[in-house]
Coordinates of N, CA and C and ligand atoms in Angstrom, one line a residue:
X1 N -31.5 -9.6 -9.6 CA -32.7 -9.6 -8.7 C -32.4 -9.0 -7.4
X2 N -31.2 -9.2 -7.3 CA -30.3 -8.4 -5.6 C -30.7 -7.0 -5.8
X3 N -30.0 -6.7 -7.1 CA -29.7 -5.3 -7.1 C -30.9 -4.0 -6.5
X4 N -32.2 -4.3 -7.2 CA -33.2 -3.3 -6.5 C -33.1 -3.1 -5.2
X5 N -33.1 -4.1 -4.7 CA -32.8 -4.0 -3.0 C -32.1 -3.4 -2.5
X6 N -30.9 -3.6 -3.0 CA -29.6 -2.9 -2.7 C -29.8 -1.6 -2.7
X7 N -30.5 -1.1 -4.3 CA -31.0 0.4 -4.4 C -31.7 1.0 -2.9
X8 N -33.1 0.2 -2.8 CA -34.3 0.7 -1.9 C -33.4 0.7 -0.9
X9 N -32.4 -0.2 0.1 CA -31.8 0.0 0.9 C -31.1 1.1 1.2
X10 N -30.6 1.3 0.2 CA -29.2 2.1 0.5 C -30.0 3.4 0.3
X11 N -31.5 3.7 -0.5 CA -32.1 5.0 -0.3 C -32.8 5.1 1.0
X12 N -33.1 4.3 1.8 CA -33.4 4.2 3.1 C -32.8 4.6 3.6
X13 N -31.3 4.7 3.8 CA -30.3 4.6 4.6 C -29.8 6.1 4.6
X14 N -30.2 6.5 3.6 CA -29.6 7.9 2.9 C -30.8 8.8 4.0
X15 N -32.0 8.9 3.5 CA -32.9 9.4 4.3 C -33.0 9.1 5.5
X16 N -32.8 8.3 6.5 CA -32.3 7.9 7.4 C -31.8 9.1 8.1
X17 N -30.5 9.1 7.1 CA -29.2 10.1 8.0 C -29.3 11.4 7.8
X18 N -30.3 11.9 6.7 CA -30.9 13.3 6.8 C -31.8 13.6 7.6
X19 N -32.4 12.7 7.9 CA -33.3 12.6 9.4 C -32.3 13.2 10.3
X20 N -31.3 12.1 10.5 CA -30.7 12.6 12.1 C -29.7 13.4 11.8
X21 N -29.2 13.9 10.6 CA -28.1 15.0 11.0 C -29.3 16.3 11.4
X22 N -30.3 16.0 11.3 CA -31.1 17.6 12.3 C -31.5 18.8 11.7
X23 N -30.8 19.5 11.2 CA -31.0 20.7 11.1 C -32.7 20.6 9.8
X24 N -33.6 20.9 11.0 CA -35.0 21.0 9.8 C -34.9 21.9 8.8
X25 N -35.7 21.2 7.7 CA -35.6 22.1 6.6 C -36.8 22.2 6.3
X26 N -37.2 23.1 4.9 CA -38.7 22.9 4.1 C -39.8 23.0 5.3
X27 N -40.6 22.3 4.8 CA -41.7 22.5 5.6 C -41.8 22.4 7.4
X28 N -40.6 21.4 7.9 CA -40.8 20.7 9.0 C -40.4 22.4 9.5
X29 N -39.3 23.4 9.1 CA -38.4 24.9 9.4 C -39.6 25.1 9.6
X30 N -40.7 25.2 8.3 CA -41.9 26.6 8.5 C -42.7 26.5 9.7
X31 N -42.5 25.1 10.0 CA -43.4 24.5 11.1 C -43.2 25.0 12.0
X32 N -41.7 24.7 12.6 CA -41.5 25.3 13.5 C -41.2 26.7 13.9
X33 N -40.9 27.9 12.7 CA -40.8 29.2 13.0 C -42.3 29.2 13.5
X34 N -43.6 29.0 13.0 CA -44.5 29.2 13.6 C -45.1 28.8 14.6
X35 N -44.3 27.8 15.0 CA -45.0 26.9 16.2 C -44.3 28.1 17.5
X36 N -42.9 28.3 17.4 CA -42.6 29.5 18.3 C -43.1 30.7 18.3
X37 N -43.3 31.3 16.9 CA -44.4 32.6 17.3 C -45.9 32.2 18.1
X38 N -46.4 30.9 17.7 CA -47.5 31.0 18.3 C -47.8 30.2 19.8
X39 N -47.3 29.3 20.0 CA -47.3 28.1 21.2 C -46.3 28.7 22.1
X40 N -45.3 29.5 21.9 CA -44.4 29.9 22.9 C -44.4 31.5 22.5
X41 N -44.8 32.2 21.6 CA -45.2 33.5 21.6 C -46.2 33.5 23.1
X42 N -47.2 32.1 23.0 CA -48.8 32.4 24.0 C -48.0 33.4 25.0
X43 N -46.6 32.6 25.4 CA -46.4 33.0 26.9 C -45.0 33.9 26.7
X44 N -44.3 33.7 26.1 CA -43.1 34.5 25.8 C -43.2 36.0 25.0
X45 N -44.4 35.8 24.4 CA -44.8 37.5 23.7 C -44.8 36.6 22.4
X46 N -45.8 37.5 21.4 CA -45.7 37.3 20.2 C -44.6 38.3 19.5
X47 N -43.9 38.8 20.3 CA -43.0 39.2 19.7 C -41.8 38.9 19.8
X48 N -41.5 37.7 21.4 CA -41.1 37.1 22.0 C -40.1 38.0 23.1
X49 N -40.6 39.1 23.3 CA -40.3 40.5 24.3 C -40.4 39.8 25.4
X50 N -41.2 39.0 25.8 CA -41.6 38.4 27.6 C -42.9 38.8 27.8
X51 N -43.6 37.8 28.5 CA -44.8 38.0 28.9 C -45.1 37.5 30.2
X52 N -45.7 36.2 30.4 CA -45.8 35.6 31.5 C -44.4 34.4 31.8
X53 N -43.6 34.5 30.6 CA -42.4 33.7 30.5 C -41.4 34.7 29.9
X54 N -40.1 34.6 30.3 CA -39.0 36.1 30.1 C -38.5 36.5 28.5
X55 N -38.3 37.6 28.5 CA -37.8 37.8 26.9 C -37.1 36.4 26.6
X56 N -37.1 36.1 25.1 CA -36.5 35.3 24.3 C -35.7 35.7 23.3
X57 N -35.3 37.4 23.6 CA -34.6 38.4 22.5 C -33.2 37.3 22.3
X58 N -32.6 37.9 21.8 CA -31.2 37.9 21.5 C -30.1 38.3 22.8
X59 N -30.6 40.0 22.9 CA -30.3 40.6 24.2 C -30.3 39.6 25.3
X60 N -31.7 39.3 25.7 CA -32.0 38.0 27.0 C -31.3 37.2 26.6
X61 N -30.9 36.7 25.9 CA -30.5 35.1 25.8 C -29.1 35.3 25.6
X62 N -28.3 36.1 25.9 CA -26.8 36.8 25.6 C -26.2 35.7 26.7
X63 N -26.4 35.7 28.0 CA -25.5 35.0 28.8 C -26.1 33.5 29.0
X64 N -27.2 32.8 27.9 CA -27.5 31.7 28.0 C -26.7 30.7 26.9
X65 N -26.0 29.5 27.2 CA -25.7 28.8 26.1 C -26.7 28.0 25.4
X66 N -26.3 28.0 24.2 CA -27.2 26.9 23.3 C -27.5 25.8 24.1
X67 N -27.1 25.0 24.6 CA -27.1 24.0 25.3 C -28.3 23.8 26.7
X68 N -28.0 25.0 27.3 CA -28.8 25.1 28.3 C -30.0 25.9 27.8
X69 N -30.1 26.6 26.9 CA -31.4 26.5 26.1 C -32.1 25.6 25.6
X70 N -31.2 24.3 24.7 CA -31.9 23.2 24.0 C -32.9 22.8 25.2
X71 N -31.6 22.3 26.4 CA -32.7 21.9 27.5 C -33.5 22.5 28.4
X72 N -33.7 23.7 28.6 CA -34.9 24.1 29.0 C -36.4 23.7 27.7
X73 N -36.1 23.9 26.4 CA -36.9 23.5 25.8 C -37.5 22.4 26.0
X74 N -36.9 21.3 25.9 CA -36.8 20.0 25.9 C -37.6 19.3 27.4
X75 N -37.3 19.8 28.3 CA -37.4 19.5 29.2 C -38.6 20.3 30.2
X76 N -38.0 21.9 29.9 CA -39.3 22.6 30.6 C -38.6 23.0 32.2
X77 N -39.2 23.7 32.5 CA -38.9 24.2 33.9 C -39.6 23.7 35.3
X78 N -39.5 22.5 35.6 CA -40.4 22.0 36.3 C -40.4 22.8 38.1
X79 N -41.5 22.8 38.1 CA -42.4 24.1 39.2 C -42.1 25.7 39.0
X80 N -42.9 25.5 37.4 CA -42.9 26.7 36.6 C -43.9 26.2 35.4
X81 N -44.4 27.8 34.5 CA -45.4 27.2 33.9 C -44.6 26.7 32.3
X82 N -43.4 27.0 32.3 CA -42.2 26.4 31.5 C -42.6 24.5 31.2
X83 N -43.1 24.6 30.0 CA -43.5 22.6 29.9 C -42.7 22.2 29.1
X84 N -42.1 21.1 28.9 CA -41.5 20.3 28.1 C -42.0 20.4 26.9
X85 N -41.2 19.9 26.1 CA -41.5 19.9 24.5 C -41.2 19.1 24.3
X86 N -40.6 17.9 25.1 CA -39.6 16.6 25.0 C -41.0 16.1 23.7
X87 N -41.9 15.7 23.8 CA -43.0 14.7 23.0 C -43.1 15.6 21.7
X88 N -43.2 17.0 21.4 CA -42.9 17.3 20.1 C -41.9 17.6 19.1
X89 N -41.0 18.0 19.8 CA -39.7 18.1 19.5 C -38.3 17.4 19.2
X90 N -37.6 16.7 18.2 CA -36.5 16.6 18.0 C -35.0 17.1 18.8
X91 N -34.5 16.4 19.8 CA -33.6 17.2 19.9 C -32.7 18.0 19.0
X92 N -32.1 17.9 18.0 CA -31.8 18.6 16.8 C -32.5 19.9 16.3
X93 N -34.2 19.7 16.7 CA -34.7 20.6 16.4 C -35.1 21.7 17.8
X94 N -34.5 21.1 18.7 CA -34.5 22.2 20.4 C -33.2 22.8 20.3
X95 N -32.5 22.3 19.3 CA -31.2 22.8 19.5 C -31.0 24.0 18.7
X96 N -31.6 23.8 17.1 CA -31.9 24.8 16.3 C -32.6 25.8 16.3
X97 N -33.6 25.3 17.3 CA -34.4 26.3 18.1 C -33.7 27.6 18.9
X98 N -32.9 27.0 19.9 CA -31.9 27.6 20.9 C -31.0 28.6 20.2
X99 N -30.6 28.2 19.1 CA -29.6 28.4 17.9 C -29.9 29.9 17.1
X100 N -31.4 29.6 17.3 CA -32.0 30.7 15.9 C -32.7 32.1 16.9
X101 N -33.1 31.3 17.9 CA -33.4 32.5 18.9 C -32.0 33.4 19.5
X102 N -30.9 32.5 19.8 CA -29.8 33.3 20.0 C -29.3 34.4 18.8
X103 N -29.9 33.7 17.6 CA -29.4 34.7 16.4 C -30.5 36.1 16.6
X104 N -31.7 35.5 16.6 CA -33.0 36.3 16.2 C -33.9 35.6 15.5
X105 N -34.9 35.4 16.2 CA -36.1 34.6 15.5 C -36.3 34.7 13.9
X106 N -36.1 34.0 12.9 CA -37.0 34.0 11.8 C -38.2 34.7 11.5
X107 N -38.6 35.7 10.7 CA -39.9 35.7 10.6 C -40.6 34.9 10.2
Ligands
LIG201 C1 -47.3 28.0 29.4 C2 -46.4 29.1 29.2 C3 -45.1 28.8 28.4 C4 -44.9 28.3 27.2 C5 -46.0 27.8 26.2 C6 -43.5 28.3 26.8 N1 -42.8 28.8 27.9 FE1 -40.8 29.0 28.0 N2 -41.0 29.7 29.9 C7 -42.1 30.0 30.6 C8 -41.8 30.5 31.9 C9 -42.8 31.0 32.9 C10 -40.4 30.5 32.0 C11 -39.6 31.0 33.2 C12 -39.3 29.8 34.0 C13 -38.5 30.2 35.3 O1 -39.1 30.9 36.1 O2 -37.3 29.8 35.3 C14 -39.9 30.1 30.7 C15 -38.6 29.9 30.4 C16 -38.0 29.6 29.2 C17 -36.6 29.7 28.8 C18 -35.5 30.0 29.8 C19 -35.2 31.5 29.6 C20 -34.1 31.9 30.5 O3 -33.7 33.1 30.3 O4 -33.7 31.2 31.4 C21 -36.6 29.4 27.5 C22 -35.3 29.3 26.7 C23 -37.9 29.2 27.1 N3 -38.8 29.3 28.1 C24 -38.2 28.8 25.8 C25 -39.5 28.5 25.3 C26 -39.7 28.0 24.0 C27 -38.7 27.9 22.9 C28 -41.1 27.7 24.0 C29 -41.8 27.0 22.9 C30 -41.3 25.8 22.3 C31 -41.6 28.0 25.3 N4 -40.6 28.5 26.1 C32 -43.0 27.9 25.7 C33 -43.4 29.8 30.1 C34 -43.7 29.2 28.9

């Protein structure tokens, strides 16, 4: 009678830790490649060249670290039109973010 439990737990625990090791996958990835072409394309370019917020190339982001990328994401540029993403975002996934734009955005 233990045993199912044991099961359900321990699959709880499993998904759990795929939650927090981060790196999005499947649907939550497609989400977000599009959430940056379009919610940060508005201001960064839809091609993410710069617009009313600076290129997001690769080139631009050459002397920025991952790090200090995640957190401008995360956080936003306060007295700027730069906003936090702290309420949608994962840190894991500000970080992946930082990560994939230093590579080159996804299509
Ligand atoms: C409402 C407009 C707006 C939106 C939406 C926006 N940004 Fe920004 N972003 C800016 C502005 C303006 C700056 C420049 C702030 C400054 O003067 O330091 C900026 C700065 C940045 C920087 C720092 C660049 C650097 O070279 O220092 C990063 C990285 C960045 N944004 C990423 C993003 C990402 C990723 C998103 C979407 C999740 C996003 N931004 C959405 C306006 C925006």
């Amino acid at each position: 009678m233990i045993f199912p439990r044991l099961v359900v737990a321990a699959t709880g625990l499993a998904l759990a830790s795929t939650a927090l090791a981060g790196e999005p996958e499947g649907a939550r990835r497609a989400e977000l490649v599009n959430m940056v072409r379009q919610d940060c394309g508005a201001c960064h370019g839809y091609t993410l060249k710069g617009g009313l917020g600076p290129s997001l190339l690769p080139g631009a982001l050459a002397e920025r670290d991952v790090q200090l990328i995640e957190s401008v994401i995360l956080n936003g540029r306060p007295g700027t039109p730069m906003p936090p993403w702290r309420p949608f975002l994962s840190e894991a996934e500000a970080r992946w973010i930082a990560e994939q734009l230093k590579k080159g955005w996804p299509e």
